[in-house]
Short mmCIF file of C-alpha atoms in Angstrom, two decimals:
data_model
loop_
_atom_site.label_atom_id
_atom_site.label_comp_id
_atom_site.label_asym_id
_atom_site.label_seq_id
_atom_site.Cartn_x
_atom_site.Cartn_y
_atom_site.Cartn_z
CA MET A 201 15.20 -47.57 31.91
CA ALA A 202 17.23 -46.12 29.07
CA LEU A 203 14.15 -46.21 26.83
CA SER A 204 12.09 -44.33 29.43
CA ARG A 205 14.77 -41.68 29.72
CA GLN A 206 14.96 -41.36 25.93
CA ARG A 207 11.19 -40.81 25.82
CA ARG A 208 11.39 -38.07 28.46
CA VAL A 209 14.15 -36.33 26.52
CA GLU A 210 12.12 -36.61 23.31
CA ARG A 211 9.01 -35.16 25.01
CA LYS A 212 11.02 -32.21 26.33
CA ARG A 213 12.49 -31.63 22.88
CA LEU A 214 9.05 -31.69 21.25
CA LYS A 215 7.64 -29.37 23.92
CA ALA A 216 10.50 -26.88 23.43
CA ALA A 217 10.01 -27.02 19.66
CA ALA A 218 6.28 -26.41 20.07
CA VAL A 219 6.92 -23.39 22.29
CA ALA A 220 9.44 -22.00 19.80
CA GLU A 221 7.02 -22.55 16.91
CA GLU A 222 4.23 -20.83 18.85
CA THR A 223 6.50 -17.84 19.52
CA ILE A 224 7.62 -17.60 15.89
CA ASP A 225 4.09 -17.75 14.50
CA ALA A 226 2.48 -15.71 17.27
CA PRO A 227 -0.20 -13.29 16.10
CA LEU A 228 1.00 -9.86 15.15
CA PRO A 229 0.32 -6.93 17.49
CA PRO A 230 -3.08 -5.16 17.40
CA ASP A 231 -3.52 -2.63 14.60
CA ALA A 232 -3.15 1.11 15.13
CA SER A 233 -6.92 1.62 15.33
CA SER A 234 -7.16 -0.74 18.30
CA THR A 235 -4.27 1.02 20.05
CA LEU A 236 -5.86 4.43 19.51
CA SER A 237 -9.20 3.11 20.75
CA ARG A 238 -7.59 2.08 24.01
CA SER A 239 -6.12 5.55 24.33
CA ALA A 240 -9.54 7.09 23.64
CA ALA A 241 -11.23 4.86 26.21
CA ALA A 242 -8.70 5.94 28.85
CA ALA A 243 -9.35 9.65 28.17
CA PRO A 244 -12.12 11.59 29.93
CA ALA A 245 -15.53 11.36 28.30
CA LYS A 246 -16.32 14.19 25.86
CA SER A 247 -12.70 15.37 25.96
CA LEU A 248 -10.90 16.59 22.86
CA ARG A 249 -8.27 13.89 23.29
CA ARG A 250 -10.94 11.21 23.27
CA ALA A 251 -12.60 12.61 20.16
CA ILE A 252 -9.34 12.97 18.21
CA SER A 253 -8.16 9.47 19.12
CA THR A 254 -11.52 7.96 18.23
CA TYR A 255 -11.89 9.57 14.82
CA LEU A 256 -8.24 9.01 14.00
CA ALA A 257 -8.77 5.34 14.85
CA LEU A 258 -11.63 5.22 12.34
CA SER A 259 -9.20 6.33 9.60
CA LYS A 260 -6.79 3.39 10.24
CA PRO A 261 -3.82 5.80 10.37
CA ARG A 262 -1.06 3.26 9.75
CA LEU A 263 -2.70 2.00 6.58
CA ALA A 264 -3.61 5.55 5.55
CA PHE A 265 -0.01 6.69 5.97
CA LEU A 266 1.25 3.85 3.78
CA ILE A 267 -1.23 4.71 1.02
CA VAL A 268 -0.37 8.42 1.15
CA LEU A 269 3.30 7.42 0.96
CA THR A 270 2.76 5.42 -2.23
CA THR A 271 0.79 8.32 -3.73
CA THR A 272 3.37 11.00 -2.99
CA ALA A 273 6.29 8.72 -3.91
CA THR A 274 4.79 8.13 -7.35
CA TYR A 275 4.23 11.88 -7.69
CA SER A 276 7.95 12.36 -7.01
CA ILE A 277 9.03 9.60 -9.39
CA TYR A 278 7.21 11.17 -12.34
CA PRO A 279 9.79 12.50 -14.85
CA VAL A 280 9.93 16.27 -14.43
CA PRO A 281 11.63 18.49 -17.05
CA ALA A 282 14.41 20.75 -15.83
CA LEU A 283 14.59 19.08 -12.44
CA LEU A 284 17.03 20.74 -10.04
CA THR A 285 18.08 23.40 -12.49
CA HIS A 286 18.03 27.14 -11.93
CA ALA A 287 14.33 27.04 -12.93
CA ALA A 288 13.37 24.20 -10.61
CA THR A 289 11.26 26.42 -8.40
CA ASP A 290 9.13 27.27 -11.44
CA ALA A 291 8.48 23.61 -12.34
CA PRO A 292 4.74 23.22 -11.76
CA SER A 293 4.81 19.61 -10.56
CA LEU A 294 7.15 20.61 -7.75
CA SER A 295 4.41 22.85 -6.37
CA THR A 296 4.16 22.53 -2.61
CA LEU A 297 0.52 23.55 -2.82
CA THR A 298 -0.33 20.77 -5.29
CA LEU A 299 1.43 18.26 -3.06
CA LEU A 300 -0.51 19.54 -0.05
CA TYR A 301 -3.83 19.11 -1.87
CA LEU A 302 -2.79 15.64 -3.04
CA THR A 303 -1.74 14.35 0.37
CA SER A 304 -4.65 15.95 2.24
CA GLY A 305 -7.26 14.83 -0.26
CA THR A 306 -5.84 11.31 -0.45
CA PHE A 307 -5.74 10.94 3.33
CA LEU A 308 -9.33 12.12 3.71
CA ALA A 309 -10.53 9.77 0.97
CA ILE A 310 -8.75 6.88 2.70
CA ALA A 311 -10.27 7.90 6.05
CA SER A 312 -13.71 7.78 4.47
CA ALA A 313 -13.16 4.33 2.94
CA ASN A 314 -11.72 2.90 6.16
CA THR A 315 -14.53 4.33 8.28
CA LEU A 316 -17.16 2.79 5.99
CA ASN A 317 -15.27 -0.50 6.20
CA MET A 318 -15.46 -0.42 10.01
CA LEU A 319 -19.08 0.74 9.90
CA PHE A 320 -20.08 -2.40 8.00
CA GLU A 321 -18.07 -4.83 10.14
CA PRO A 322 -18.31 -4.21 13.92
CA ALA A 323 -19.95 -7.59 14.57
CA TYR A 324 -17.13 -9.34 12.68
CA ASP A 325 -14.35 -7.17 14.09
CA ALA A 326 -15.51 -8.13 17.58
CA LYS A 327 -14.57 -11.77 16.87
CA MET A 328 -10.91 -11.06 16.05
CA SER A 329 -8.13 -10.26 18.50
CA ARG A 330 -6.52 -7.63 16.24
CA THR A 331 -9.74 -5.70 15.65
CA ARG A 332 -12.01 -6.22 18.66
CA ASN A 333 -10.83 -2.97 20.24
CA ARG A 334 -11.79 -0.78 17.30
CA PRO A 335 -13.94 2.27 18.18
CA LEU A 336 -17.28 0.99 16.88
CA VAL A 337 -16.82 -2.36 18.58
CA ARG A 338 -16.09 -0.66 21.90
CA GLY A 339 -18.93 1.80 21.48
CA LEU A 340 -16.67 4.85 21.55
CA VAL A 341 -18.60 6.41 18.67
CA SER A 342 -22.12 5.87 17.36
CA LYS A 343 -22.82 4.45 13.91
CA ARG A 344 -24.52 7.71 12.99
CA SER A 345 -21.45 9.77 13.93
CA ALA A 346 -19.17 7.37 12.07
CA LEU A 347 -21.35 7.61 8.95
CA LEU A 348 -21.33 11.42 9.09
CA PHE A 349 -17.54 11.33 9.48
CA ALA A 350 -17.22 9.01 6.47
CA ILE A 351 -19.43 11.25 4.32
CA ALA A 352 -17.66 14.44 5.41
CA THR A 353 -14.14 13.10 4.82
CA GLY A 354 -15.16 11.53 1.50
CA VAL A 355 -16.77 14.69 0.16
CA LEU A 356 -14.00 16.98 1.42
CA GLY A 357 -11.22 14.69 0.21
CA THR A 358 -12.73 14.40 -3.28
CA ALA A 359 -13.29 18.18 -3.42
CA LEU A 360 -9.67 18.90 -2.46
CA LEU A 361 -8.41 16.53 -5.14
CA TRP A 362 -10.76 18.04 -7.74
CA GLU A 363 -9.95 21.67 -7.01
CA GLY A 364 -6.30 21.39 -6.02
CA VAL A 365 -5.09 18.58 -8.27
CA ASN A 366 -7.32 17.56 -11.20
CA PRO A 367 -10.67 15.84 -11.90
CA THR A 368 -9.05 12.54 -12.95
CA THR A 369 -7.27 12.18 -9.61
CA ALA A 370 -10.48 13.09 -7.78
CA ILE A 371 -12.49 10.50 -9.70
CA LEU A 372 -9.88 7.84 -8.95
CA GLY A 373 -10.02 8.76 -5.25
CA ALA A 374 -13.82 8.64 -5.11
CA SER A 375 -13.88 5.36 -7.06
CA ASN A 376 -11.48 3.84 -4.56
CA ILE A 377 -13.79 4.72 -1.68
CA ALA A 378 -16.64 2.91 -3.42
CA LEU A 379 -14.49 -0.07 -4.43
CA TYR A 380 -13.08 -0.57 -0.92
CA ALA A 381 -16.29 -0.04 1.00
CA PHE A 382 -18.89 -1.55 -1.31
CA ALA A 383 -16.97 -4.25 -3.21
CA TYR A 384 -13.97 -5.43 -1.19
CA THR A 385 -15.64 -5.25 2.23
CA PRO A 386 -18.70 -7.43 1.47
CA LEU A 387 -16.63 -9.83 -0.68
CA LYS A 388 -14.53 -10.70 2.37
CA ARG A 389 -17.46 -12.81 3.59
CA VAL A 390 -18.25 -14.29 0.17
CA HIS A 391 -15.12 -15.49 -1.66
CA PRO A 392 -11.29 -15.40 -1.43
CA VAL A 393 -11.25 -13.29 -4.61
CA ASN A 394 -11.66 -10.36 -2.20
CA THR A 395 -7.85 -10.20 -1.92
CA TRP A 396 -7.54 -9.52 -5.65
CA VAL A 397 -10.17 -6.78 -5.41
CA GLY A 398 -8.33 -5.32 -2.42
CA ALA A 399 -5.12 -5.37 -4.44
CA VAL A 400 -6.80 -3.20 -7.09
CA VAL A 401 -7.77 -0.77 -4.33
CA GLY A 402 -4.13 -0.57 -3.26
CA ALA A 403 -2.94 -0.08 -6.83
CA ILE A 404 -5.08 3.00 -7.53
CA PRO A 405 -3.28 5.54 -5.23
CA PRO A 406 -0.03 5.37 -7.27
CA LEU A 407 -2.07 6.20 -10.36
CA MET A 408 -3.45 9.19 -8.46
CA GLY A 409 0.05 10.41 -7.71
CA TRP A 410 1.13 9.93 -11.32
CA CYS A 411 -1.91 11.80 -12.67
CA ALA A 412 -1.31 14.62 -10.18
CA ALA A 413 2.19 15.16 -11.61
CA ALA A 414 1.28 14.50 -15.24
CA SER A 415 -1.56 17.03 -15.20
CA GLN A 416 0.98 19.81 -14.76
CA TYR A 417 1.99 19.14 -18.37
CA SER A 418 -1.46 18.23 -19.69
CA THR A 419 -2.84 20.05 -22.72
CA THR A 420 -6.44 19.56 -21.54
CA ASN A 421 -8.25 21.89 -19.16
CA ALA A 422 -11.00 19.75 -17.64
CA SER A 423 -14.12 21.49 -16.41
CA LEU A 424 -17.19 20.28 -14.54
CA SER A 425 -19.34 22.18 -17.03
CA ASP A 426 -17.79 20.19 -19.88
CA PRO A 427 -17.95 16.42 -19.18
CA ALA A 428 -16.19 15.68 -22.49
CA SER A 429 -13.10 17.57 -21.31
CA ILE A 430 -12.97 15.42 -18.16
CA TRP A 431 -12.90 12.26 -20.26
CA THR A 432 -10.28 13.78 -22.57
CA GLU A 433 -8.10 14.62 -19.57
CA ALA A 434 -8.47 11.09 -18.19
CA GLN A 435 -7.42 9.63 -21.54
CA GLU A 436 -4.38 11.86 -21.72
CA LEU A 437 -3.28 11.13 -18.16
CA LEU A 438 -4.03 7.41 -18.04
CA PHE A 439 -4.04 5.95 -21.54
CA THR A 440 -1.00 7.32 -23.33
CA GLU A 441 2.58 6.12 -23.51
CA GLN A 442 3.54 8.71 -20.88
CA ALA A 443 1.27 6.91 -18.40
CA VAL A 444 3.18 3.61 -18.56
CA GLY A 445 5.28 4.51 -15.52
CA GLY A 446 2.18 5.10 -13.41
CA TRP A 447 0.69 1.76 -14.43
CA LEU A 448 3.96 -0.02 -13.64
CA ILE A 449 4.07 1.42 -10.11
CA ALA A 450 0.40 0.51 -9.73
CA ALA A 451 1.33 -3.04 -10.81
CA LEU A 452 4.09 -3.04 -8.19
CA LEU A 453 1.56 -2.19 -5.48
CA PHE A 454 -0.90 -4.75 -6.82
CA ALA A 455 1.70 -7.53 -6.72
CA TRP A 456 3.12 -6.51 -3.33
CA GLN A 457 -0.18 -6.92 -1.52
CA PHE A 458 -0.36 -10.70 -2.00
CA PRO A 459 2.81 -11.74 -0.13
CA HIS A 460 2.18 -8.98 2.40
CA PHE A 461 -1.44 -9.83 3.18
CA PHE A 462 -1.14 -13.61 3.02
CA ALA A 463 1.83 -13.51 5.40
CA LEU A 464 -0.06 -11.13 7.69
CA SER A 465 -3.29 -13.11 7.68
CA HIS A 466 -1.67 -16.51 8.23
CA ALA A 467 -1.19 -15.95 11.96
CA VAL A 468 -4.88 -15.12 12.42
CA ARG A 469 -6.30 -17.41 9.74
CA HIS A 470 -8.44 -19.30 12.25
CA GLU A 471 -9.87 -16.04 13.58
CA TYR A 472 -10.74 -14.96 10.05
CA ALA A 473 -12.56 -18.26 9.53
CA ASN A 474 -14.40 -18.04 12.86
CA ALA A 475 -15.46 -14.47 12.06
CA GLY A 476 -16.95 -15.59 8.75
CA TYR A 477 -14.30 -14.19 6.41
CA LYS A 478 -13.40 -16.19 3.30
CA MET A 479 -9.65 -15.65 3.19
CA LEU A 480 -7.34 -17.82 1.09
CA THR A 481 -5.05 -18.47 4.05
CA SER A 482 -8.04 -19.92 5.90
CA THR A 483 -9.18 -22.20 3.08
CA ASN A 484 -6.11 -23.07 1.00
CA ILE A 485 -2.70 -22.33 2.50
CA PRO A 486 -0.69 -24.03 -0.29
CA MET A 487 -2.41 -21.85 -2.91
CA ALA A 488 -1.84 -18.71 -0.83
CA ALA A 489 1.85 -19.62 -0.61
CA ARG A 490 2.08 -20.21 -4.37
CA VAL A 491 0.37 -16.91 -5.15
CA SER A 492 2.70 -15.08 -2.75
CA LEU A 493 5.77 -16.56 -4.44
CA ARG A 494 4.40 -15.83 -7.92
CA TYR A 495 3.74 -12.15 -7.23
CA SER A 496 7.07 -11.75 -5.40
CA LEU A 497 8.81 -12.85 -8.59
CA VAL A 498 6.71 -10.43 -10.65
CA MET A 499 8.45 -7.57 -8.82
CA PHE A 500 11.62 -8.12 -10.89
CA PRO A 501 10.16 -7.47 -14.38
CA ILE A 502 8.04 -4.58 -13.05
CA CYS A 503 11.14 -2.79 -11.74
CA ALA A 504 12.99 -3.59 -14.97
CA GLY A 505 10.05 -2.07 -16.85
CA LEU A 506 10.47 1.23 -15.00
CA SER A 507 14.04 1.36 -16.30
CA TYR A 508 13.04 0.25 -19.80
CA TYR A 509 10.48 3.05 -20.08
CA ASN A 510 13.01 5.64 -18.83
CA VAL A 511 11.28 6.38 -15.54
CA THR A 512 14.39 5.24 -13.65
CA ASP A 513 17.99 4.68 -14.70
CA GLN A 514 19.53 1.24 -15.29
CA GLY A 515 21.06 1.16 -11.83
CA PHE A 516 17.57 0.75 -10.40
CA VAL A 517 17.33 -2.72 -11.91
CA VAL A 518 20.36 -3.77 -9.86
CA THR A 519 19.53 -2.10 -6.54
CA SER A 520 15.84 -3.02 -6.61
CA SER A 521 16.76 -6.64 -7.40
CA VAL A 522 18.62 -6.86 -4.10
CA ILE A 523 15.60 -5.97 -1.98
CA ASN A 524 13.23 -7.84 -4.30
CA GLY A 525 15.50 -10.85 -3.96
CA TRP A 526 15.17 -10.72 -0.18
CA MET A 527 11.37 -10.80 -0.38
CA ALA A 528 11.41 -13.49 -3.08
CA ARG A 529 13.65 -15.60 -0.84
CA GLU A 530 11.21 -15.28 2.05
CA ALA A 531 8.28 -15.98 -0.27
CA PHE A 532 10.07 -19.13 -1.44
CA ARG A 533 10.50 -20.23 2.19
CA PHE A 534 6.83 -19.40 2.82
CA TRP A 535 5.90 -21.73 -0.06
CA TRP A 536 8.50 -24.44 0.70
CA HIS A 537 7.49 -24.71 4.37
CA ASN A 538 3.78 -24.29 3.62
CA ALA A 539 3.76 -21.14 5.80
CA GLU A 540 5.20 -22.98 8.82
CA LYS A 541 8.52 -22.68 10.73
CA GLY A 542 8.25 -18.90 11.06
CA SER A 543 8.24 -18.37 7.30
CA ALA A 544 5.00 -16.37 7.40
CA ARG A 545 6.32 -13.89 9.93
CA ALA A 546 9.63 -13.56 8.05
CA LEU A 547 7.80 -12.85 4.80
CA PHE A 548 5.58 -10.30 6.51
CA TRP A 549 8.53 -8.27 7.78
CA ALA A 550 10.33 -8.57 4.46
CA SER A 551 7.25 -7.11 2.73
CA VAL A 552 6.98 -4.31 5.30
CA TRP A 553 10.48 -3.10 4.40
CA GLN A 554 10.55 -4.03 0.72
CA LEU A 555 7.92 -1.59 -0.54
CA PRO A 556 9.21 1.67 0.98
CA ILE A 557 12.80 0.77 0.10
CA VAL A 558 11.92 0.09 -3.55
CA LEU A 559 9.97 3.36 -3.78
CA VAL A 560 12.86 5.33 -2.26
CA LEU A 561 15.28 3.62 -4.65
CA ALA A 562 13.05 4.57 -7.59
CA MET A 563 13.18 8.20 -6.46
CA LEU A 564 16.97 8.06 -6.09
CA HIS A 565 17.34 6.40 -9.48
CA LYS A 566 14.95 8.73 -11.25
CA LYS A 567 16.04 9.04 -14.89
CA GLY A 568 18.55 11.85 -15.33
CA LEU A 569 18.40 12.95 -11.69
CA TRP A 570 22.10 12.74 -10.85
CA GLU A 571 23.21 14.09 -14.22
CA ARG A 572 21.07 17.17 -13.62
CA VAL A 573 22.30 17.49 -10.05
CA TRP A 574 25.87 17.46 -11.36
CA ARG A 575 25.06 20.04 -14.03
CA SER A 576 23.34 22.23 -11.47
CA ILE A 577 26.36 22.08 -9.17
CA ASN A 578 28.72 22.89 -12.03
CA GLY A 579 26.48 25.54 -13.56
CA ASP A 580 26.13 23.68 -16.87
CA ILE A 581 22.95 25.51 -17.89
CA GLU A 582 23.59 25.18 -21.62
CA GLY A 583 23.75 21.38 -21.39
CA GLU A 584 20.47 21.37 -19.46
CA ILE A 585 18.77 23.56 -22.05
CA ASP A 586 20.07 21.32 -24.87
CA GLU A 587 18.63 18.29 -23.09
CA MET A 588 15.26 19.98 -22.71
CA TYR A 589 15.15 20.66 -26.45
CA GLU A 590 16.14 17.05 -27.15
CA ASP A 591 13.26 15.84 -24.93
CA ASP A 592 10.88 18.02 -26.94
#
């Protein structure tokens, strides 16, 4: 009798634990494209609302916003002479027009890449809960219209970056379209190395933002009629000591994508496998957990490097370590529990907050920022001029 009762209690306990585990590791909500597709489907046919929602869904707006954020944040982090002095409005890299070209061109390039990605995958998207409501799967737009949209946004985005920013940034943007659509996308069905290729795609936008700012002080005037000048500009913007900061922020984005994506994909790993995608979380969870922990720890020396190369002040090492420590802790739990017990979801949300916070901290800890603010407030123009000559 007592044994029977003990068994009933144990079954209830196991059932409650199973329900709790299912809730903790429940799949994440549908992506923004799926949400917009539902909105488009509910709108009247051939209405402007339907068209806007559909084409915006093709651009994957949430992902596009994140990428534009990393681009513009890096642009802001770039060391600018005479920042916040009486001549700040004349500092070229603070140009509102340049920033407008950069953000617009980057967004359009991302829209092109994401549309091509969807164009190649409707049959696979239809097999996954998070993507089966995307516009091409639901038939809200034809493949021909989607292709024309991808071409138009790609050409216009590259043109805006070329004319309004510089050729190097435009070439990086166009290269990213090709890398995302024609390398990462097909590799998803071939080998788990696709995540590393995707991480390169995510690392390029910060380089675009860095080059956009650095070109304001470039000594090379690149011209389409002179291919040699384009290569010279690229060398100056990307392969000199002044470019180290841009590469470090690119490395930060590269490393961040592993804990973020592996935590995100864990909840739908079976759907990825059923759809024919070769994701590491579907084939080797322990390795995915180890890689996530490894790259979470890499965040610490990358942030220290930004301080070492005088992109940020020394305080950034301390403040960034706090938020990096949070994500490293969750990555450790992700590895220790082999992605179970809610560790995947916890790591996902830690990664969602970690990146924007670190970028904002880098902007706040920009080298010399607060000293120049103080001088500007106190009217210490002579000290600012002396510092400019020392930098030269």
